[in-house]
mmCIF file of C-alpha atoms in Angstrom:
data_model
loop_
_atom_site.group_PDB
_atom_site.id
_atom_site.type_symbol
_atom_site.label_atom_id
_atom_site.label_comp_id
_atom_site.label_asym_id
_atom_site.label_seq_id
_atom_site.Cartn_x
_atom_site.Cartn_y
_atom_site.Cartn_z
ATOM 1 C CA UNK K 1 -2.685 -4.021 45.675
ATOM 2 C CA UNK K 2 -0.658 -5.021 42.434
ATOM 3 C CA UNK K 3 3.054 -4.375 42.985
ATOM 4 C CA UNK K 4 4.680 -1.755 40.236
ATOM 5 C CA UNK K 5 5.443 -3.023 37.047
ATOM 6 C CA UNK K 6 7.326 -2.148 33.964
ATOM 7 C CA UNK K 7 6.246 -2.630 30.490
ATOM 8 C CA UNK K 8 7.646 -3.136 27.245
ATOM 9 C CA UNK K 9 6.164 -2.116 23.419
ATOM 10 C CA UNK K 10 6.616 -3.184 20.236
ATOM 11 C CA UNK K 11 4.825 -1.194 17.899
ATOM 12 C CA UNK K 12 4.236 1.438 19.928
ATOM 13 C CA UNK K 13 3.326 4.324 16.558
ATOM 14 C CA UNK K 14 0.785 1.771 15.628
ATOM 15 C CA UNK K 15 -2.958 2.221 15.980
ATOM 16 C CA UNK K 16 -3.361 -0.305 18.620
ATOM 17 C CA UNK K 17 0.126 0.210 20.533
ATOM 18 C CA UNK K 18 -0.186 4.206 20.803
ATOM 19 C CA UNK K 19 -3.273 3.554 22.440
ATOM 20 C CA UNK K 20 -1.649 0.853 24.762
ATOM 21 C CA UNK K 21 1.318 3.600 25.485
ATOM 22 C CA UNK K 22 -1.574 6.271 26.440
ATOM 23 C CA UNK K 23 -3.291 3.474 28.631
ATOM 24 C CA UNK K 24 -0.105 2.209 30.804
ATOM 25 C CA UNK K 25 1.231 6.056 30.959
ATOM 26 C CA UNK K 26 -1.974 6.513 32.597
ATOM 27 C CA UNK K 27 -1.924 3.672 34.927
ATOM 28 C CA UNK K 28 -0.044 4.060 38.114
ATOM 29 C CA UNK K 29 1.033 0.202 38.499
ATOM 30 C CA UNK K 30 3.756 1.019 35.173
ATOM 31 C CA UNK K 31 6.197 3.008 36.255
ATOM 32 C CA UNK K 32 8.218 2.383 33.370
ATOM 33 C CA UNK K 33 6.958 2.120 29.990
ATOM 34 C CA UNK K 34 9.891 1.022 27.505
ATOM 35 C CA UNK K 35 9.155 1.419 23.521
ATOM 36 C CA UNK K 36 11.124 0.043 20.928
ATOM 37 C CA UNK K 37 10.707 2.303 18.170
ATOM 38 C CA UNK K 38 11.756 2.854 14.467
ATOM 39 C CA UNK K 39 11.311 6.517 15.297
ATOM 40 C CA UNK K 40 10.816 8.983 17.714
ATOM 41 C CA UNK K 41 6.934 9.391 19.764
ATOM 42 C CA UNK K 42 5.531 12.640 19.573
ATOM 43 C CA UNK K 43 4.456 12.425 22.945
ATOM 44 C CA UNK K 44 6.588 12.532 26.127
ATOM 45 C CA UNK K 45 6.192 11.709 29.912
ATOM 46 C CA UNK K 46 8.545 10.882 32.874
ATOM 47 C CA UNK K 47 7.635 7.130 33.018
ATOM 48 C CA UNK K 48 8.139 6.707 29.067
ATOM 49 C CA UNK K 49 11.602 5.502 27.681
ATOM 50 C CA UNK K 50 11.789 5.421 23.870
ATOM 51 C CA UNK K 51 14.498 2.763 22.879
ATOM 52 C CA UNK K 52 15.578 3.902 19.061
ATOM 53 C CA UNK K 53 16.379 0.355 17.327
ATOM 54 C CA UNK K 54 17.287 -0.924 13.644
ATOM 55 C CA UNK K 55 15.239 -3.954 14.316
ATOM 56 C CA UNK K 56 17.454 -5.585 11.883
ATOM 57 C CA UNK K 57 20.365 -5.058 14.233
ATOM 58 C CA UNK K 58 18.845 -5.440 17.382
ATOM 59 C CA UNK K 59 21.058 -3.430 20.513
ATOM 60 C CA UNK K 60 22.754 -6.339 22.770
ATOM 61 C CA UNK K 61 21.976 -4.203 25.730
ATOM 62 C CA UNK K 62 19.799 -6.955 28.071
ATOM 63 C CA UNK K 63 18.487 -4.039 30.138
ATOM 64 C CA UNK K 64 16.241 -2.581 26.999
ATOM 65 C CA UNK K 65 14.547 -5.608 26.748
ATOM 66 C CA UNK K 66 13.792 -6.358 30.720
ATOM 67 C CA UNK K 67 10.052 -5.719 31.556
ATOM 68 C CA UNK K 68 7.612 -7.772 33.817
ATOM 69 C CA UNK K 69 5.007 -7.541 30.421
ATOM 70 C CA UNK K 70 6.167 -7.220 26.848
ATOM 71 C CA UNK K 71 3.307 -6.188 24.317
ATOM 72 C CA UNK K 72 3.405 -6.812 21.037
ATOM 73 C CA UNK K 73 1.033 -4.748 18.740
ATOM 74 C CA UNK K 74 3.584 -4.602 15.393
ATOM 75 C CA UNK K 75 2.625 -5.723 12.337
ATOM 76 C CA UNK K 76 2.046 -4.362 8.536
ATOM 77 C CA UNK K 77 0.005 -5.243 5.349
ATOM 78 C CA UNK K 78 0.879 -7.382 2.351
ATOM 79 C CA UNK K 79 0.190 -3.910 0.207
ATOM 80 C CA UNK K 80 2.379 -2.217 2.625
ATOM 81 C CA UNK K 81 4.993 -4.979 2.686
ATOM 82 C CA UNK K 82 5.439 -5.430 -0.765
ATOM 83 C CA UNK K 83 6.464 -9.317 -0.808
ATOM 84 C CA UNK K 84 5.463 -11.748 1.112
ATOM 85 C CA UNK K 85 8.986 -12.069 2.408
ATOM 86 C CA UNK K 86 9.096 -8.520 3.944
ATOM 87 C CA UNK K 87 5.573 -9.517 5.294
ATOM 88 C CA UNK K 88 7.081 -12.643 7.118
ATOM 89 C CA UNK K 89 10.077 -10.323 8.070
ATOM 90 C CA UNK K 90 7.765 -7.572 9.631
ATOM 91 C CA UNK K 91 5.168 -10.228 11.123
ATOM 92 C CA UNK K 92 7.380 -12.639 12.098
ATOM 93 C CA UNK K 93 10.536 -12.311 12.431
ATOM 94 C CA UNK K 94 10.885 -8.654 14.280
ATOM 95 C CA UNK K 95 8.537 -9.878 16.997
ATOM 96 C CA UNK K 96 9.922 -12.930 17.760
ATOM 97 C CA UNK K 97 13.665 -11.422 17.849
ATOM 98 C CA UNK K 98 12.842 -9.040 20.788
ATOM 99 C CA UNK K 99 10.472 -11.815 22.341
ATOM 100 C CA UNK K 100 13.681 -13.856 22.506
ATOM 101 C CA UNK K 101 15.558 -10.852 23.825
ATOM 102 C CA UNK K 102 12.636 -10.067 26.355
ATOM 103 C CA UNK K 103 12.639 -13.788 27.575
ATOM 104 C CA UNK K 104 16.382 -13.817 28.154
ATOM 105 C CA UNK K 105 16.483 -11.028 30.345
ATOM 106 C CA UNK K 106 14.036 -12.194 32.673
ATOM 107 C CA UNK K 107 10.473 -10.942 30.773
ATOM 108 C CA UNK K 108 7.936 -13.670 31.797
ATOM 109 C CA UNK K 109 4.831 -12.037 30.591
ATOM 110 C CA UNK K 110 3.894 -12.021 26.720
ATOM 111 C CA UNK K 111 0.876 -10.161 25.325
ATOM 112 C CA UNK K 112 0.507 -10.760 21.892
ATOM 113 C CA UNK K 113 -1.992 -8.799 19.146
ATOM 114 C CA UNK K 114 -2.629 -11.906 16.967
ATOM 115 C CA UNK K 115 -5.542 -12.499 14.480
ATOM 116 C CA UNK K 116 -8.619 -14.300 14.200
ATOM 117 C CA UNK K 117 -8.320 -17.368 12.034
ATOM 118 C CA UNK K 118 -4.353 -17.795 13.168
ATOM 119 C CA UNK K 119 -3.276 -20.856 12.056
ATOM 120 C CA UNK K 120 0.520 -22.272 11.292
ATOM 121 C CA UNK K 121 -1.053 -24.415 8.944
ATOM 122 C CA UNK K 122 -3.438 -22.489 7.162
ATOM 123 C CA UNK K 123 -3.521 -22.338 3.553
ATOM 124 C CA UNK K 124 -3.864 -18.175 3.592
ATOM 125 C CA UNK K 125 -0.488 -16.728 4.128
ATOM 126 C CA UNK K 126 -1.510 -13.982 6.381
ATOM 127 C CA UNK K 127 -3.283 -16.370 8.856
ATOM 128 C CA UNK K 128 -0.300 -18.971 8.418
ATOM 129 C CA UNK K 129 2.192 -15.809 9.574
ATOM 130 C CA UNK K 130 0.428 -15.040 12.216
ATOM 131 C CA UNK K 131 0.042 -18.495 13.147
ATOM 132 C CA UNK K 132 3.473 -19.323 13.160
ATOM 133 C CA UNK K 133 4.205 -16.318 15.516
ATOM 134 C CA UNK K 134 1.869 -17.850 18.096
ATOM 135 C CA UNK K 135 3.442 -21.414 17.439
ATOM 136 C CA UNK K 136 7.209 -19.716 18.072
ATOM 137 C CA UNK K 137 6.210 -17.663 21.338
ATOM 138 C CA UNK K 138 4.693 -21.052 22.752
ATOM 139 C CA UNK K 139 7.565 -22.852 21.829
ATOM 140 C CA UNK K 140 9.613 -19.865 23.713
ATOM 141 C CA UNK K 141 7.905 -20.675 26.833
ATOM 142 C CA UNK K 142 7.391 -17.702 28.680
ATOM 143 C CA UNK K 143 5.951 -17.750 32.319
ATOM 144 C CA UNK K 144 2.374 -16.110 30.374
ATOM 145 C CA UNK K 145 1.082 -15.873 26.703
ATOM 146 C CA UNK K 146 -2.236 -14.341 26.109
ATOM 147 C CA UNK K 147 -3.019 -14.041 22.708
ATOM 148 C CA UNK K 148 -5.568 -11.475 21.987
ATOM 149 C CA UNK K 149 -7.020 -12.524 18.072
ATOM 150 C CA UNK K 150 -9.498 -9.304 16.822
ATOM 151 C CA UNK K 151 -11.440 -9.502 13.719
ATOM 152 C CA UNK K 152 -11.737 -6.205 11.937
ATOM 153 C CA UNK K 153 -10.501 -3.360 14.447
ATOM 154 C CA UNK K 154 -12.703 0.092 14.539
ATOM 155 C CA UNK K 155 -10.018 3.157 14.696
ATOM 156 C CA UNK K 156 -8.756 5.664 12.457
ATOM 157 C CA UNK K 157 -5.837 4.490 10.461
ATOM 158 C CA UNK K 158 -3.131 6.151 8.503
ATOM 159 C CA UNK K 159 -2.790 3.328 5.574
ATOM 160 C CA UNK K 160 -5.501 2.663 3.669
ATOM 161 C CA UNK K 161 -6.650 -0.985 4.560
ATOM 162 C CA UNK K 162 -10.026 -1.551 1.688
ATOM 163 C CA UNK K 163 -10.715 -5.305 3.481
ATOM 164 C CA UNK K 164 -10.768 -3.538 7.081
ATOM 165 C CA UNK K 165 -12.820 -0.948 5.756
ATOM 166 C CA UNK K 166 -15.781 -2.629 3.936
ATOM 167 C CA UNK K 167 -15.645 -5.357 7.073
ATOM 168 C CA UNK K 168 -16.075 -2.266 9.421
ATOM 169 C CA UNK K 169 -19.023 -0.825 7.103
ATOM 170 C CA UNK K 170 -20.997 -4.315 6.924
ATOM 171 C CA UNK K 171 -21.158 -4.588 10.442
ATOM 172 C CA UNK K 172 -22.856 -0.951 10.745
ATOM 173 C CA UNK K 173 -25.314 -1.675 8.142
ATOM 174 C CA UNK K 174 -26.333 -4.684 9.827
ATOM 175 C CA UNK K 175 -25.750 -3.372 13.233
ATOM 176 C CA UNK K 176 -29.076 -4.739 14.754
ATOM 177 C CA UNK K 177 -27.065 -7.813 14.993
ATOM 178 C CA UNK K 178 -26.168 -8.135 18.515
ATOM 179 C CA UNK K 179 -22.332 -8.877 18.797
ATOM 180 C CA UNK K 180 -22.784 -12.493 20.227
ATOM 181 C CA UNK K 181 -24.642 -13.594 17.208
ATOM 182 C CA UNK K 182 -21.364 -12.300 15.448
ATOM 183 C CA UNK K 183 -19.370 -13.786 17.639
ATOM 184 C CA UNK K 184 -15.572 -13.832 17.116
ATOM 185 C CA UNK K 185 -15.897 -11.799 13.705
ATOM 186 C CA UNK K 186 -17.332 -8.860 15.295
ATOM 187 C CA UNK K 187 -15.224 -5.525 14.667
ATOM 188 C CA UNK K 188 -13.362 -4.425 17.752
ATOM 189 C CA UNK K 189 -12.561 -0.938 19.054
ATOM 190 C CA UNK K 190 -9.224 -0.042 19.616
ATOM 191 C CA UNK K 191 -9.482 1.196 23.000
ATOM 192 C CA UNK K 192 -11.691 -2.219 23.779
ATOM 193 C CA UNK K 193 -8.424 -4.170 22.803
ATOM 194 C CA UNK K 194 -5.536 -2.523 24.378
ATOM 195 C CA UNK K 195 -7.575 -2.135 27.903
ATOM 196 C CA UNK K 196 -8.377 -5.891 27.677
ATOM 197 C CA UNK K 197 -4.425 -6.318 27.012
ATOM 198 C CA UNK K 198 -3.481 -3.978 29.889
ATOM 199 C CA UNK K 199 -5.916 -5.707 32.157
ATOM 200 C CA UNK K 200 -4.879 -9.082 31.212
ATOM 201 C CA UNK K 201 -1.213 -8.130 32.169
ATOM 202 C CA UNK K 202 -2.253 -7.177 35.548
ATOM 203 C CA UNK K 203 -4.098 -10.191 36.052
ATOM 204 C CA UNK K 204 -0.936 -12.278 35.445
ATOM 205 C CA UNK K 205 -2.370 -15.345 34.605
ATOM 206 C CA UNK K 206 0.184 -18.405 34.013
ATOM 207 C CA UNK K 207 0.263 -20.447 31.151
ATOM 208 C CA UNK K 208 -1.110 -19.674 27.274
ATOM 209 C CA UNK K 209 -4.093 -17.904 26.711
ATOM 210 C CA UNK K 210 -6.142 -16.993 23.516
ATOM 211 C CA UNK K 211 -8.739 -14.029 23.639
ATOM 212 C CA UNK K 212 -11.334 -13.400 21.261
ATOM 213 C CA UNK K 213 -13.648 -10.800 20.803
ATOM 214 C CA UNK K 214 -16.376 -11.905 23.937
ATOM 215 C CA UNK K 215 -13.216 -12.700 26.384
ATOM 216 C CA UNK K 216 -11.277 -9.481 25.446
ATOM 217 C CA UNK K 217 -14.759 -6.880 25.375
ATOM 218 C CA UNK K 218 -15.408 -8.783 28.920
ATOM 219 C CA UNK K 219 -11.526 -8.106 30.137
ATOM 220 C CA UNK K 220 -11.638 -4.663 28.904
ATOM 221 C CA UNK K 221 -14.712 -3.836 31.356
ATOM 222 C CA UNK K 222 -12.883 -4.961 34.470
ATOM 223 C CA UNK K 223 -11.482 -2.439 37.169
ATOM 224 C CA UNK K 224 -8.018 -4.101 37.896
ATOM 225 C CA UNK K 225 -5.888 -1.990 40.238
#
């Protein structure tokens, strides 16, 4: 039996983050689910605690950042950000700042939604920023750093992401190809990713672990109580 745990979620209003919050609140292991958000959430729950914050001026109270598991599902697109600087602020600076606050507050487990191809040395700006965040979190030395690298995500987004829609459409057109042949580039259902993250958190494996499609699919199917 797993001891009761607390979760801190960054990115709870997004596609992955909102599903994460739902799963965490439905899981009896998590007695407290704290969310950092710029705006209120639409749902309420006895175990849900929403902290409205200014990410440009994070609060000093360490209790806000303390948790067993930090889930980072925070990000934007170049189109929505409007500039490279703004994109880096959202996808690198904010998550790193929150992670370091959480680490200082005693949080030992960090779970990050990154991206396939993340590499701090990549010539592709998007992949480079994702890789730089991974590298910075590794250098922070959490007890456990679990990185999830999905390809295209399958779910209903509010914003328009043409490249993602094209990728999913191509996948459906060639749906006779098995997932194992597409490998790390297989489009991933949001529920699979979120369930994989929650299960991985409860496994509490130490060190740095990186999960791609096959590993995430396998973990998401486990029943960890």
